Short mmCIF file of C-alpha atoms in Angstrom, two decimals:
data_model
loop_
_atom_site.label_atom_id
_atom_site.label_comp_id
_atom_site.label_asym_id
_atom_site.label_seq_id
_atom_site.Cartn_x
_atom_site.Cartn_y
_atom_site.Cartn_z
CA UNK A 1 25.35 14.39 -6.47
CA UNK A 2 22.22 11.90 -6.03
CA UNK A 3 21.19 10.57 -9.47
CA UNK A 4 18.29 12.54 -11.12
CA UNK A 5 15.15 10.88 -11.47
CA UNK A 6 13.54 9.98 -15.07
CA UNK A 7 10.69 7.70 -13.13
CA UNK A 8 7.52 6.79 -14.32
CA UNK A 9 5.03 5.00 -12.02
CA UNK A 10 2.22 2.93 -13.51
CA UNK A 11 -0.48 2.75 -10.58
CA UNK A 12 -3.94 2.89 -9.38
CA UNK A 13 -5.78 4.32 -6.29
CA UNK A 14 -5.33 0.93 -4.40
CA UNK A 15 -2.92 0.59 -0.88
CA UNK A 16 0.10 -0.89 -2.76
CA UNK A 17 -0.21 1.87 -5.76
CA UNK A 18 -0.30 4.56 -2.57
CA UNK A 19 2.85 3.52 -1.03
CA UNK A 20 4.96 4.74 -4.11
CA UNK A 21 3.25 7.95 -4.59
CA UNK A 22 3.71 8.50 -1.17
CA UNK A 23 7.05 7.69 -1.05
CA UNK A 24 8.10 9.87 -4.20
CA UNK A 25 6.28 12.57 -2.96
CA UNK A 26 8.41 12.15 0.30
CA UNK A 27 11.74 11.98 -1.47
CA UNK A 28 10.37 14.91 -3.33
CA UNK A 29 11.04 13.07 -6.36
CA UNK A 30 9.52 14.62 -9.53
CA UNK A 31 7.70 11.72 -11.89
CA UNK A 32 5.38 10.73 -14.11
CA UNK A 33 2.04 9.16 -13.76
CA UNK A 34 0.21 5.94 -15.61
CA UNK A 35 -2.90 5.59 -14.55
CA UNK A 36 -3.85 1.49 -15.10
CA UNK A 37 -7.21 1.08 -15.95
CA UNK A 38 -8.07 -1.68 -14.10
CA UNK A 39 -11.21 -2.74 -14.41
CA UNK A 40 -11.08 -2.85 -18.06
CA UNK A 41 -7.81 -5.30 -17.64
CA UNK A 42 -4.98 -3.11 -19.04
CA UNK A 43 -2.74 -4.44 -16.33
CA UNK A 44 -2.81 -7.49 -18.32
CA UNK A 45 -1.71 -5.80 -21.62
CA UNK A 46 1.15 -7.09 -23.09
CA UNK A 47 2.84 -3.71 -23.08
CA UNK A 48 2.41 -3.76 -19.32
CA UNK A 49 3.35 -6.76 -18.82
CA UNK A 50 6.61 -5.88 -20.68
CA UNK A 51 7.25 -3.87 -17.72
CA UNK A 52 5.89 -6.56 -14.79
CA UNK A 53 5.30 -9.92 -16.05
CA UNK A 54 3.06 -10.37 -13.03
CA UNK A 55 0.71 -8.00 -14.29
CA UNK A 56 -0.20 -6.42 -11.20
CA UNK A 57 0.38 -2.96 -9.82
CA UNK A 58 2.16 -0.64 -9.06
CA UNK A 59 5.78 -0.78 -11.51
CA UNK A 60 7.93 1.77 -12.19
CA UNK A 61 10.19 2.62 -14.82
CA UNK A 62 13.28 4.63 -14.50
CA UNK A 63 16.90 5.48 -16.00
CA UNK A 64 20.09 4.12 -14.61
CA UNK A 65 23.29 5.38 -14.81
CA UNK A 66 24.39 3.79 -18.04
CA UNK A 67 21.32 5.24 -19.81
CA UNK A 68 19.45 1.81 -19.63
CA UNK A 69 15.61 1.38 -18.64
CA UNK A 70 15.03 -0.22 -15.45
CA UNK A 71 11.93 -2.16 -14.69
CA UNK A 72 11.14 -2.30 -10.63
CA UNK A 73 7.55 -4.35 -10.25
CA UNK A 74 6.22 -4.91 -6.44
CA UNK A 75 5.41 -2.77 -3.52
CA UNK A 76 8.04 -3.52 -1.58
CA UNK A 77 11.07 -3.27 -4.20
CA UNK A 78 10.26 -0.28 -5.23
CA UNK A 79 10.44 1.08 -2.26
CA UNK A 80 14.31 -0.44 -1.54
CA UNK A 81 14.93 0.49 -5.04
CA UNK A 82 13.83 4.31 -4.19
CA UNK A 83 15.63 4.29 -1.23
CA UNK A 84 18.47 2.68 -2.21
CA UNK A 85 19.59 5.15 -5.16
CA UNK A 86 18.13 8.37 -4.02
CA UNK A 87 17.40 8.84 -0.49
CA UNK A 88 21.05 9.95 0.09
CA UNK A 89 20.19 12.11 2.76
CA UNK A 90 17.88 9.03 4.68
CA UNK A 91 14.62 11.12 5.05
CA UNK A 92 12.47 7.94 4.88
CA UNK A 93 15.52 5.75 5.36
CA UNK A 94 18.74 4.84 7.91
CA UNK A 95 22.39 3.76 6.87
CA UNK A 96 22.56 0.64 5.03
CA UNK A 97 23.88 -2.01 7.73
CA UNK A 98 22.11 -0.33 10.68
CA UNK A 99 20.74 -2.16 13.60
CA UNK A 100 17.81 0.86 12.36
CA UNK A 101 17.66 -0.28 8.96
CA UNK A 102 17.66 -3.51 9.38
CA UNK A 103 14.10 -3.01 11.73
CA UNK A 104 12.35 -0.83 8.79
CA UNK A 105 13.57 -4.31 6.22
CA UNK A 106 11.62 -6.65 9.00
CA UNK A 107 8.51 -4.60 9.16
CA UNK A 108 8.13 -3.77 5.45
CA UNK A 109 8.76 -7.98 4.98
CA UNK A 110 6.21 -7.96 8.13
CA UNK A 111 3.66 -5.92 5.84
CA UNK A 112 4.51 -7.32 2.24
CA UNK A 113 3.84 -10.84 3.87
CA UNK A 114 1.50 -10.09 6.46
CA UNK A 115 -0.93 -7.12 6.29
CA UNK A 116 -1.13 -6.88 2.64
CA UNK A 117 -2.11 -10.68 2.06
CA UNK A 118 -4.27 -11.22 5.10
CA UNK A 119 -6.20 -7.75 4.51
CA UNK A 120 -6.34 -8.29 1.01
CA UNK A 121 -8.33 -11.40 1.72
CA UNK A 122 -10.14 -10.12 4.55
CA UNK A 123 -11.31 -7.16 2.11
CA UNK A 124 -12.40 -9.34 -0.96
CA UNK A 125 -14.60 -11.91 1.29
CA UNK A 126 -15.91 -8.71 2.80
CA UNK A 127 -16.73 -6.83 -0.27
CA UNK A 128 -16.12 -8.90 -3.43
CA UNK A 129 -16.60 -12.59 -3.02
CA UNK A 130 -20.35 -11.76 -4.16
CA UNK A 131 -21.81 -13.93 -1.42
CA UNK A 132 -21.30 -14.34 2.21
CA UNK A 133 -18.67 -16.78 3.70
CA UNK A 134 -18.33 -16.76 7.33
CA UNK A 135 -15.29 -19.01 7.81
CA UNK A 136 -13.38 -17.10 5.49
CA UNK A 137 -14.29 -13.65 6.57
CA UNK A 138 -13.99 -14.71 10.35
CA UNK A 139 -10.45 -16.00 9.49
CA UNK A 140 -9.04 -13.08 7.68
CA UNK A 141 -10.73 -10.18 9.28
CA UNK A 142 -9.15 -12.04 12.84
CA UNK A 143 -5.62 -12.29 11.61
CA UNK A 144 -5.21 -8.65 10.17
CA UNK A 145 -6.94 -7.95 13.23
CA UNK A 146 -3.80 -9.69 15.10
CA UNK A 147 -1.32 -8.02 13.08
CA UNK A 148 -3.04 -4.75 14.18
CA UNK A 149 -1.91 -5.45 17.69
CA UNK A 150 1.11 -6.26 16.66
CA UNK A 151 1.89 -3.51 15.34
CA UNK A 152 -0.19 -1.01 17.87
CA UNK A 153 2.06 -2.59 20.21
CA UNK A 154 5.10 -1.65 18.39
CA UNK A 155 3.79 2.11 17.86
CA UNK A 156 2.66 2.55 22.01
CA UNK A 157 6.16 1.66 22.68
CA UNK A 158 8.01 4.24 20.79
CA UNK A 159 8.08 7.88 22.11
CA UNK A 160 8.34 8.83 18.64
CA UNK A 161 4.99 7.88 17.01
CA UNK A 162 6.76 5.85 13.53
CA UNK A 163 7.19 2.09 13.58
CA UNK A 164 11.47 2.61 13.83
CA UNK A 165 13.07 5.20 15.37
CA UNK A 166 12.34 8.78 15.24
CA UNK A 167 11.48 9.05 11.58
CA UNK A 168 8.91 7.93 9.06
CA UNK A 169 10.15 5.16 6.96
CA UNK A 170 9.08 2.68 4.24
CA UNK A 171 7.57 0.79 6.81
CA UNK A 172 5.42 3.52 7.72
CA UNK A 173 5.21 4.28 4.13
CA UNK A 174 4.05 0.58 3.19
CA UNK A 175 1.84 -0.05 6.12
CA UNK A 176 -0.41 3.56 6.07
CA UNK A 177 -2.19 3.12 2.91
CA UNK A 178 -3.78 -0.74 4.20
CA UNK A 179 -4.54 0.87 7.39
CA UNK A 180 -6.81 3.57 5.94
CA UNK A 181 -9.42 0.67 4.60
CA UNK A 182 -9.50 -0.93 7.87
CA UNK A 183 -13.48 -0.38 7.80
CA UNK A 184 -13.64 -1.58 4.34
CA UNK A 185 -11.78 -5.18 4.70
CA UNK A 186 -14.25 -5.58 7.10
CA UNK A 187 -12.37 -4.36 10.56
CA UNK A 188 -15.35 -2.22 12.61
CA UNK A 189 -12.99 0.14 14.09
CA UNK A 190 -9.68 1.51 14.55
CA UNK A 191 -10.40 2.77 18.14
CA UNK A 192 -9.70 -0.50 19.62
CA UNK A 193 -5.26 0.50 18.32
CA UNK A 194 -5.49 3.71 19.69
CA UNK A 195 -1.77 3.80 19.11
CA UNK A 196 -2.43 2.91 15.14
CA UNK A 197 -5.34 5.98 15.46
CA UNK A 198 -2.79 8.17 16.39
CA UNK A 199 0.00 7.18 14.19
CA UNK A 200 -2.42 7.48 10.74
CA UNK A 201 -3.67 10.74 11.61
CA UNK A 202 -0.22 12.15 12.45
CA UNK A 203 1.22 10.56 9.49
CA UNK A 204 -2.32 12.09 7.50
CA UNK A 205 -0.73 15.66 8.21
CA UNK A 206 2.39 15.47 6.36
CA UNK A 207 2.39 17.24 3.01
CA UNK A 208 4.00 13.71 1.88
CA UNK A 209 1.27 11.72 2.68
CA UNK A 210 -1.64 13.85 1.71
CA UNK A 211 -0.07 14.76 -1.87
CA UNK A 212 1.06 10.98 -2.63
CA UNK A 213 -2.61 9.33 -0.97
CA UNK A 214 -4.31 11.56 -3.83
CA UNK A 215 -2.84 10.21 -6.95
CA UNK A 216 -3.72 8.94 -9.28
CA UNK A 217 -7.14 10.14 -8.16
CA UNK A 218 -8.37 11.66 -4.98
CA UNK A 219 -8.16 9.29 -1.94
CA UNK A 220 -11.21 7.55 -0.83
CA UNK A 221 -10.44 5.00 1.88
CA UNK A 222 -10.64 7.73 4.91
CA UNK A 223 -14.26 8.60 3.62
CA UNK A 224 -15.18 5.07 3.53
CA UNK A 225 -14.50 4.62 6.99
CA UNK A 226 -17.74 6.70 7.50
CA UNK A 227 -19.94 4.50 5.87
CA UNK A 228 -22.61 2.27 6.89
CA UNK A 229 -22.17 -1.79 6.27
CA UNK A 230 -24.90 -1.56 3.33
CA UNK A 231 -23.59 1.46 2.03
CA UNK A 232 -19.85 -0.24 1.89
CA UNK A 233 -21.15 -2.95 -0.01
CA UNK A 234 -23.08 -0.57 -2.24
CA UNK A 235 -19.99 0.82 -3.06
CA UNK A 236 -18.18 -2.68 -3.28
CA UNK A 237 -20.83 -3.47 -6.64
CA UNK A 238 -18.33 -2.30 -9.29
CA UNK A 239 -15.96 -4.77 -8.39
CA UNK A 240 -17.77 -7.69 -7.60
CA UNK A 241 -18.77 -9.40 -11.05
CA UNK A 242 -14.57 -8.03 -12.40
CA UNK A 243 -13.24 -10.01 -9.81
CA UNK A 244 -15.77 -13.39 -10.87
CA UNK A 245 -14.17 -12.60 -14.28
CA UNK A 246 -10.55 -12.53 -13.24
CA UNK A 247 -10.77 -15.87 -11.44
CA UNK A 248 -12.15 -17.40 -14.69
CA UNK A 249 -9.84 -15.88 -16.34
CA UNK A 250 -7.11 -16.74 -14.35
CA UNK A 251 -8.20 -20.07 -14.14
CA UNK A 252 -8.03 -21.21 -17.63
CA UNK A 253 -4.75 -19.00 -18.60
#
């Protein structure tokens, strides 16, 4: 009998928050929701930061076997951590030791160190960095640019449509969310991958994917995509004076 879930995910409508609701939602995993406000900072709490010293989201709490409280803190553990206790029946998973598995671990370490960094940065000098930097905007918009063909290649190559094999995986799982705010780290269009084009909007129909994309709030990324550049960085306002504040703050901690 697979272990019963007592989870509790502490998130926020951002790409790394979305790839554990989606993946829960794939497992079919029932589970709590804690919204982190963070704009006002809670993510630096010390209560959460009982849970992930790094104070970042997503974490996620659950039970083990002994009746102890784990504490799993990054993207990408969570999602081996998910896998490893309760996808028994490898929906979004292969055999441990596969030549299978062993692909999804190099492109979930391909996105944890790749797309989520160099988009990350490619979205704050496009939206946040409150001024205009060309250099750095130019740099990070090309590389996640790079790692899109990289991994349109991968997708064009596999009669399947997922990243490994012939099912959806963490990979998939950790990649999706980042590539639905291509527009928004500053990347004009996703027609240019038409194998990434098709792969999102395939992966948009599963019932997985469109519950988990929604919480903790309803998903705007997709939407975004249909904005103009002003209106983006209309949009982009909130956040650009928090993230001033956070480097000061940061700074002198």
């Amino acid at each position: 009998m697979p272990a019963q879930p007592n989870i509790t995910l502490y998130t926020e409508g951002t790409p790394n928050g979305l790839k554990i609701s989606i993946a829960l939602e794939e497992l079919g995993l029932s589970y709590n929701t804690r919204e982190i406000a963070l704009l006002q900072n809670e993510q630096k709490e010390p209560w959460f930061l009982a849970i992930n010293p790094n104070g970042r989201i997503p974490a996620l709490t659950d039970i083990d076997e002994d009746g102890q409280e784990i504490k799993i803190w990054e993207s990408g553990a969570i999602l081996q951590y998910l896998v490893a206790r309760y996808d028994t029946e490898h929906r979004i998973s292969y055999p441990v030791g596969s030549k299978e598995a062993w692909e999804v671990t190099c492109w979930l370490m391909w996105q944890v160190g790749g797309v989520g960094p160099m988009q990350g940065q490619a979205n704050h000098f496009a939206r946040f960095a409150g001024a205009k930097y060309p250099y750095a905007l130019n740099r990070y918009v090309h590389e996640s640019r790079r790692l899109y063909r990289v991994l349109d290649t991968q997708l064009a190559k596999n009669p399947h449509g997922y990243i490994v094999g012939d099912r959806v995986t963490i990979a998939d799982i950790a990649v999706w969310p980042w590539v639905t705010a291509y527009r928004f780290s500053g990347i004009p269009s996703i027609d240019e991958f038409p194998a990434i084009k098709s792969w999102l909007y395939k992966l948009l129909a599963r019932p997985g994917f469109e519950r988990g994309r929604n919480v903790p709030k309803p998903h705007v990324y997709l939407a975004l995509n249909e904005l103009s550049e002003e209106e983006l960085d209309e949009r982009a306002q909130y956040g650009v004076k928090w993230n001033q504040d956070a480097m000061a703050r940061d700074a002198a901690a």
